[in-house]
Coordinates of C-alpha atoms and ligand atoms in Angstrom, one line a residue:
X1 CA -57.2 -28.9 170.8
X2 CA -59.9 -31.4 169.9
X3 CA -63.3 -29.7 169.5
X4 CA -66.7 -31.2 170.7
X5 CA -67.2 -31.9 167.0
X6 CA -64.1 -34.0 166.7
X7 CA -64.9 -35.7 170.0
X8 CA -68.4 -36.6 168.7
X9 CA -66.9 -38.0 165.4
X10 CA -64.4 -40.1 167.4
X11 CA -67.1 -41.3 169.6
X12 CA -69.4 -42.3 166.8
X13 CA -66.5 -44.0 164.9
X14 CA -65.6 -46.0 167.9
X15 CA -69.2 -47.2 168.2
X16 CA -69.7 -48.0 164.5
X17 CA -71.3 -51.3 165.3
X18 CA -73.7 -50.0 168.0
X19 CA -76.1 -47.2 168.4
X20 CA -75.1 -44.6 170.7
X21 CA -77.9 -42.6 172.4
X22 CA -78.2 -38.8 172.4
X23 CA -78.2 -39.1 176.2
X24 CA -74.9 -41.0 176.3
X25 CA -73.3 -38.6 173.9
X26 CA -74.5 -35.7 175.9
X27 CA -73.0 -37.2 179.1
X28 CA -69.7 -38.2 177.5
X29 CA -69.0 -34.9 175.8
X30 CA -70.6 -32.8 178.5
X31 CA -72.9 -30.9 176.2
X32 CA -76.7 -30.6 176.1
X33 CA -79.0 -32.9 174.2
X34 CA -79.9 -30.0 171.9
X35 CA -76.1 -29.4 171.2
X36 CA -75.7 -33.1 170.3
X37 CA -78.6 -32.8 167.9
X38 CA -77.2 -29.6 166.3
X39 CA -73.8 -31.3 165.9
X40 CA -75.5 -34.2 164.3
X41 CA -77.2 -32.0 161.8
X42 CA -74.1 -30.2 161.0
X43 CA -72.3 -33.5 160.4
X44 CA -75.2 -34.6 158.0
X45 CA -74.7 -31.4 156.1
X46 CA -71.1 -32.2 155.8
X47 CA -71.8 -35.6 154.3
X48 CA -71.8 -37.8 157.3
X49 CA -74.6 -40.4 157.1
X50 CA -76.4 -41.7 160.1
X51 CA -78.9 -44.4 161.0
X52 CA -81.1 -42.9 163.6
X53 CA -83.5 -45.0 165.6
X54 CA -85.8 -43.6 168.3
X55 CA -84.8 -44.7 171.8
X56 CA -81.6 -46.4 170.5
X57 CA -79.8 -43.4 169.1
X58 CA -77.4 -42.8 166.3
X59 CA -75.1 -45.0 164.4
X60 CA -72.5 -43.5 162.0
X61 CA -72.8 -45.3 158.6
X62 CA -70.3 -43.3 156.5
X63 CA -68.2 -40.3 156.7
X64 CA -67.4 -39.8 153.1
X65 CA -66.1 -36.3 152.6
X66 CA -64.1 -35.5 155.5
X67 CA -60.4 -36.3 155.9
X68 CA -59.0 -36.8 159.4
X69 CA -57.3 -39.4 161.4
X70 CA -60.5 -41.1 162.5
X71 CA -62.1 -41.2 159.1
X72 CA -58.9 -42.5 157.3
X73 CA -58.3 -45.1 160.0
X74 CA -61.8 -46.2 160.3
X75 CA -62.3 -49.1 158.0
X76 CA -58.7 -49.0 156.7
X77 CA -57.9 -52.4 155.3
X78 CA -54.2 -52.6 155.7
X79 CA -52.0 -54.7 158.0
X80 CA -49.3 -52.1 158.7
X81 CA -49.2 -49.2 156.4
X82 CA -51.1 -46.3 157.9
X83 CA -52.0 -48.2 161.1
X84 CA -50.0 -45.4 162.7
X85 CA -51.4 -42.3 161.1
X86 CA -50.8 -38.7 161.9
X87 CA -53.2 -36.3 160.4
X88 CA -52.8 -32.5 160.5
X89 CA -55.1 -29.8 159.0
X90 CA -52.2 -27.5 158.2
X91 CA -48.5 -28.1 158.2
X92 CA -45.4 -26.6 156.6
X93 CA -44.6 -30.0 154.9
X94 CA -45.6 -33.5 155.7
X95 CA -42.0 -34.5 154.8
X96 CA -40.7 -32.5 157.8
X97 CA -43.1 -34.1 160.2
X98 CA -42.3 -37.5 158.9
X99 CA -38.5 -36.9 159.2
X100 CA -39.0 -35.8 162.8
X101 CA -41.1 -38.8 163.6
X102 CA -38.6 -41.2 161.9
X103 CA -35.7 -39.8 163.8
X104 CA -37.7 -40.3 167.0
X105 CA -38.0 -44.0 166.0
X106 CA -41.4 -44.1 164.3
X107 CA -42.1 -47.6 162.9
X108 CA -42.1 -48.5 159.2
X109 CA -45.5 -47.9 157.8
X110 CA -46.2 -44.7 159.7
X111 CA -48.1 -42.3 157.5
X112 CA -48.4 -38.4 157.8
X113 CA -51.4 -36.8 156.0
X114 CA -52.2 -33.1 155.9
X115 CA -55.1 -31.1 154.5
X116 CA -52.9 -28.2 153.6
X117 CA -49.3 -27.5 153.2
X118 CA -47.8 -24.0 153.6
X119 CA -44.3 -25.1 152.4
X120 CA -44.9 -28.2 150.3
X121 CA -41.7 -29.1 148.5
X122 CA -40.5 -30.9 145.4
X123 CA -37.0 -32.0 144.5
X124 CA -34.1 -29.5 144.9
X125 CA -36.3 -27.4 147.2
X126 CA -38.6 -26.5 144.4
X127 CA -42.1 -25.5 145.5
X128 CA -45.1 -28.0 145.6
X129 CA -48.3 -26.1 145.5
X130 CA -50.5 -27.7 148.2
X131 CA -51.9 -24.9 150.3
X132 CA -55.6 -26.0 149.9
X133 CA -57.5 -29.2 151.0
X134 CA -58.1 -30.2 147.5
X135 CA -55.3 -32.8 147.0
X136 CA -53.6 -35.7 148.8
X137 CA -50.4 -34.5 150.7
X138 CA -48.9 -37.4 152.4
X139 CA -45.6 -38.9 153.5
X140 CA -44.9 -42.5 154.2
X141 CA -42.0 -43.6 156.5
X142 CA -40.5 -46.9 155.3
X143 CA -37.5 -48.8 156.7
X144 CA -36.8 -51.2 153.8
X145 CA -34.1 -53.8 153.8
X146 CA -32.3 -52.6 150.8
X147 CA -28.9 -51.0 150.1
X148 CA -29.1 -47.2 149.8
X149 CA -28.2 -47.3 146.1
X150 CA -31.4 -49.0 145.4
X151 CA -33.6 -46.3 147.1
X152 CA -34.5 -44.8 143.8
X153 CA -36.4 -48.0 143.0
X154 CA -38.8 -46.9 145.6
X155 CA -39.7 -43.7 143.7
X156 CA -40.5 -45.9 140.7
X157 CA -42.2 -48.4 142.8
X158 CA -44.5 -45.6 144.3
X159 CA -45.2 -44.3 140.8
X160 CA -46.4 -47.6 139.7
X161 CA -48.4 -48.2 142.8
X162 CA -50.2 -44.8 142.6
X163 CA -51.1 -45.5 139.0
X164 CA -52.7 -48.8 140.1
X165 CA -54.9 -46.9 142.6
X166 CA -55.9 -44.1 140.3
X167 CA -56.9 -46.5 137.5
X168 CA -59.5 -47.8 139.9
X169 CA -61.1 -44.5 140.1
X170 CA -60.9 -43.1 136.6
X171 CA -60.4 -44.5 133.2
X172 CA -57.8 -42.1 132.1
X173 CA -54.4 -42.8 130.6
X174 CA -52.1 -42.1 133.5
X175 CA -48.4 -42.0 132.5
X176 CA -45.2 -42.1 134.5
X177 CA -42.5 -39.5 133.6
X178 CA -39.2 -40.7 134.9
X179 CA -38.3 -40.4 137.6
X180 CA -41.1 -39.0 139.7
X181 CA -44.0 -37.5 138.0
X182 CA -47.4 -38.7 136.9
X183 CA -49.1 -37.3 133.9
X184 CA -52.5 -37.2 132.3
X185 CA -52.1 -36.1 128.8
X186 CA -49.2 -33.6 128.7
X187 CA -49.9 -32.4 132.3
X188 CA -48.5 -33.3 135.6
X189 CA -50.9 -34.1 138.5
X190 CA -48.7 -36.1 140.8
X191 CA -45.2 -35.7 142.1
X192 CA -43.2 -38.1 144.2
X193 CA -40.3 -37.1 146.6
X194 CA -38.2 -39.8 148.0
X195 CA -35.8 -38.6 150.8
X196 CA -33.5 -40.9 152.7
X197 CA -31.5 -41.1 155.9
X198 CA -28.7 -43.7 155.3
X199 CA -25.4 -45.1 156.2
X200 CA -23.1 -46.1 153.4
X201 CA -24.5 -49.6 153.4
X202 CA -27.7 -49.3 155.2
X203 CA -31.0 -47.4 154.9
X204 CA -32.1 -46.0 158.2
X205 CA -35.4 -44.8 156.8
X206 CA -37.1 -43.4 153.8
X207 CA -39.6 -40.6 153.7
X208 CA -41.7 -41.0 150.5
X209 CA -43.8 -37.9 149.8
X210 CA -46.8 -38.3 147.5
X211 CA -48.5 -35.1 146.2
X212 CA -51.7 -35.8 144.2
X213 CA -53.9 -33.1 142.7
X214 CA -57.5 -34.3 143.2
X215 CA -60.3 -31.7 143.3
X216 CA -58.5 -28.5 142.0
X217 CA -60.0 -26.4 139.3
X218 CA -57.4 -25.1 136.8
X219 CA -57.4 -21.6 138.3
X220 CA -56.3 -23.1 141.7
X221 CA -52.7 -23.3 140.2
X222 CA -50.4 -20.4 139.8
X223 CA -50.5 -18.9 136.3
X224 CA -46.9 -19.9 135.7
X225 CA -47.7 -23.6 136.0
X226 CA -51.4 -23.7 134.9
X227 CA -50.7 -24.8 131.4
X228 CA -48.7 -27.8 132.5
X229 CA -50.7 -28.9 135.5
X230 CA -54.0 -30.8 136.0
X231 CA -56.0 -32.6 138.6
X232 CA -58.1 -35.7 138.5
X233 CA -61.2 -33.5 138.8
X234 CA -60.1 -31.4 135.7
X235 CA -59.2 -34.3 133.7
X236 CA -62.4 -36.3 134.4
X237 CA -64.9 -33.7 135.3
X238 CA -65.7 -35.6 138.5
X239 CA -65.3 -34.9 142.2
X240 CA -63.4 -37.3 144.3
X241 CA -63.6 -38.4 147.9
X242 CA -60.0 -37.9 149.1
X243 CA -60.5 -40.2 152.1
X244 CA -61.5 -43.2 149.9
X245 CA -58.5 -42.5 147.6
X246 CA -56.1 -42.3 150.5
X247 CA -57.4 -45.5 151.9
X248 CA -57.2 -47.3 148.5
X249 CA -53.7 -45.9 148.0
X250 CA -52.5 -47.4 151.3
X251 CA -54.1 -50.8 150.6
X252 CA -52.6 -51.0 147.0
X253 CA -49.3 -49.6 148.3
X254 CA -49.1 -52.3 151.0
X255 CA -50.1 -55.1 148.7
X256 CA -47.7 -54.1 145.9
X257 CA -44.8 -53.6 148.4
X258 CA -45.3 -57.2 149.5
X259 CA -45.1 -58.4 146.0
X260 CA -42.1 -56.2 145.3
X261 CA -40.3 -57.7 148.2
X262 CA -41.1 -61.2 147.1
X263 CA -40.4 -60.9 143.4
X264 CA -37.9 -58.1 143.3
X265 CA -37.7 -55.1 141.0
X266 CA -38.9 -56.9 137.8
X267 CA -42.4 -56.6 139.2
X268 CA -42.0 -52.8 139.3
X269 CA -40.2 -52.7 136.0
X270 CA -42.9 -54.4 134.0
X271 CA -45.6 -52.2 135.4
X272 CA -43.4 -49.1 134.8
X273 CA -42.8 -50.0 131.2
X274 CA -46.6 -50.5 130.6
X275 CA -47.3 -46.9 131.7
X276 CA -44.1 -45.1 130.7
X277 CA -44.5 -41.6 129.4
X278 CA -42.9 -41.1 125.9
X279 CA -41.5 -44.6 125.8
X280 CA -39.7 -45.1 122.4
X281 CA -39.9 -41.3 121.7
X282 CA -37.2 -38.7 121.4
X283 CA -36.7 -36.4 124.3
X284 CA -34.1 -34.0 125.7
X285 CA -32.0 -35.2 128.6
X286 CA -30.9 -32.2 130.6
X287 CA -28.0 -32.8 133.1
X288 CA -26.1 -30.1 135.1
X289 CA -23.1 -30.5 132.7
X290 CA -24.5 -31.7 129.5
X291 CA -27.7 -32.1 127.5
X292 CA -28.5 -34.3 124.6
X293 CA -31.2 -35.8 122.5
X294 CA -32.1 -39.5 123.2
X295 CA -34.9 -42.1 122.9
X296 CA -36.4 -43.5 126.1
X297 CA -35.8 -47.3 126.2
X298 CA -36.8 -48.3 129.7
X299 CA -35.4 -48.5 133.2
X300 CA -32.5 -50.4 134.7
X301 CA -32.6 -52.5 137.9
X302 CA -31.1 -49.8 139.8
X303 CA -33.9 -47.4 138.8
X304 CA -31.9 -45.5 136.2
X305 CA -33.5 -44.4 133.0
X306 CA -32.2 -46.2 129.8
X307 CA -31.9 -44.1 126.8
X308 CA -30.6 -44.6 123.3
X309 CA -28.4 -41.7 122.1
X310 CA -28.1 -40.5 118.5
X311 CA -24.8 -42.4 118.4
X312 CA -26.8 -45.5 119.0
X313 CA -25.2 -46.2 122.4
X314 CA -27.4 -47.1 125.4
X315 CA -26.9 -44.9 128.4
X316 CA -28.0 -45.0 132.0
X317 CA -29.3 -41.7 133.3
X318 CA -29.4 -41.5 137.1
X319 CA -30.3 -37.8 137.5
X320 CA -31.6 -35.5 134.9
X321 CA -34.6 -33.5 133.7
X322 CA -36.5 -34.8 130.7
X323 CA -37.9 -32.4 128.3
X324 CA -39.6 -32.6 124.9
Ligands
BT5_1 C1 -42.1 -33.3 142.8 O1 -41.0 -32.5 142.7 O2 -42.9 -33.4 141.9 C2 -42.4 -33.9 144.2 C3 -43.6 -33.4 144.8 C4 -43.8 -34.1 146.2 C5 -45.0 -33.4 146.9 C6 -45.3 -34.2 148.2 S1 -46.8 -33.6 148.9 C7 -46.5 -34.4 150.3 C8 -45.0 -34.3 150.6 N1 -44.7 -33.2 151.4 C9 -44.0 -32.3 150.7 O3 -43.6 -31.1 151.1 N2 -43.7 -32.8 149.4 C10 -44.2 -34.1 149.3 P1 -40.4 -31.9 141.3 O4 -40.2 -33.0 140.3 O5 -39.2 -31.2 141.8 O6 -41.5 -30.9 140.8 C11 -41.7 -29.7 141.4 C12 -42.3 -28.9 140.2 O7 -43.7 -29.3 140.0 C13 -42.5 -27.4 140.6 O8 -41.3 -26.7 140.3 C14 -43.7 -27.0 139.7 O9 -43.3 -26.7 138.4 C15 -44.5 -28.2 139.6 N3 -45.6 -28.2 140.7 C16 -45.6 -27.5 141.8 N4 -46.8 -27.7 142.4 C17 -47.6 -28.5 141.6 C18 -48.8 -29.2 141.7 N5 -49.6 -29.0 142.7 N6 -49.2 -29.9 140.7 C19 -48.4 -30.1 139.6 N7 -47.2 -29.5 139.5 C20 -46.7 -28.8 140.4

């Protein structure tokens, strides 16, 4: 249920261009003037900034730290991506919500964001640690006009686009580890999960999950994965405003998506190569039935990893774990 505080935030966000008087707020929310004043002070403590003018009232200038539907959508400079946005404080997985919405007919560009996930998941039902509101946990519903076999391009596309966004906030070398991880140094801080509902020749919808570690300290991760995990905050010693990052991510994603649709996969490919992790280096390719050593050469148009084996043949790898 929406609290008085939420109602107040919505009211202020709707009136961003005008002042709204304490009297009016008090009337609309059915609370006393003193209660309004108390709420405003609470909001200030939480990083909301107001312009307050006697007799005119309050005007919300910025709401930098909180993440919710209103703050994300307020001032979101996209045409379609995230214009329908579902925000939840706590969910099992944003993927599940997105699938449900997509089945019910949600339009392409619908976005689900949560503060916390109790059952965040990776590929093959692996766990994705996301039970605190210190990262970005979101799922995008897309209905692209592409054959199902090309869907893995969207994972690579997403990786490239997220790199674009992050590089606007930190000057750190972010690398893409095929197929779906982003690394800083030798540590993972972002994972992408592309799930699909399709017919043989037609994608009904994609749910693209993006998990991005933002403000975690090292101890926020379980001991088993601490040594191979990082966050933007750990890597840069800064604190980040998740809302601004989410907004920028949606803007960049939409812009890049348009470009991708116009120029095709080569657009993604070039950017991918620029940021590829271990490009030209020797790694272990681990598949269910075989493992071998090979050198990473690039990616193919269908999103496969191109590797050169010790026998000097070039192979396309569609599904594997990469180790080193
Ligand atoms: C992934 O899987 O990397 C895809 C993660 C996708 C998460 C997003 S969050 C929003 C949406 N809702 C969801 O429920 N999921 C998506 P995979 O490549 O299978 O990697 C999983 C492995 O990453 C785990 O087995 C751990 O070793 C490691 N891991 C788990 N949590 C992590 C975290 N927060 N940061 C870095 N590594 C993590």
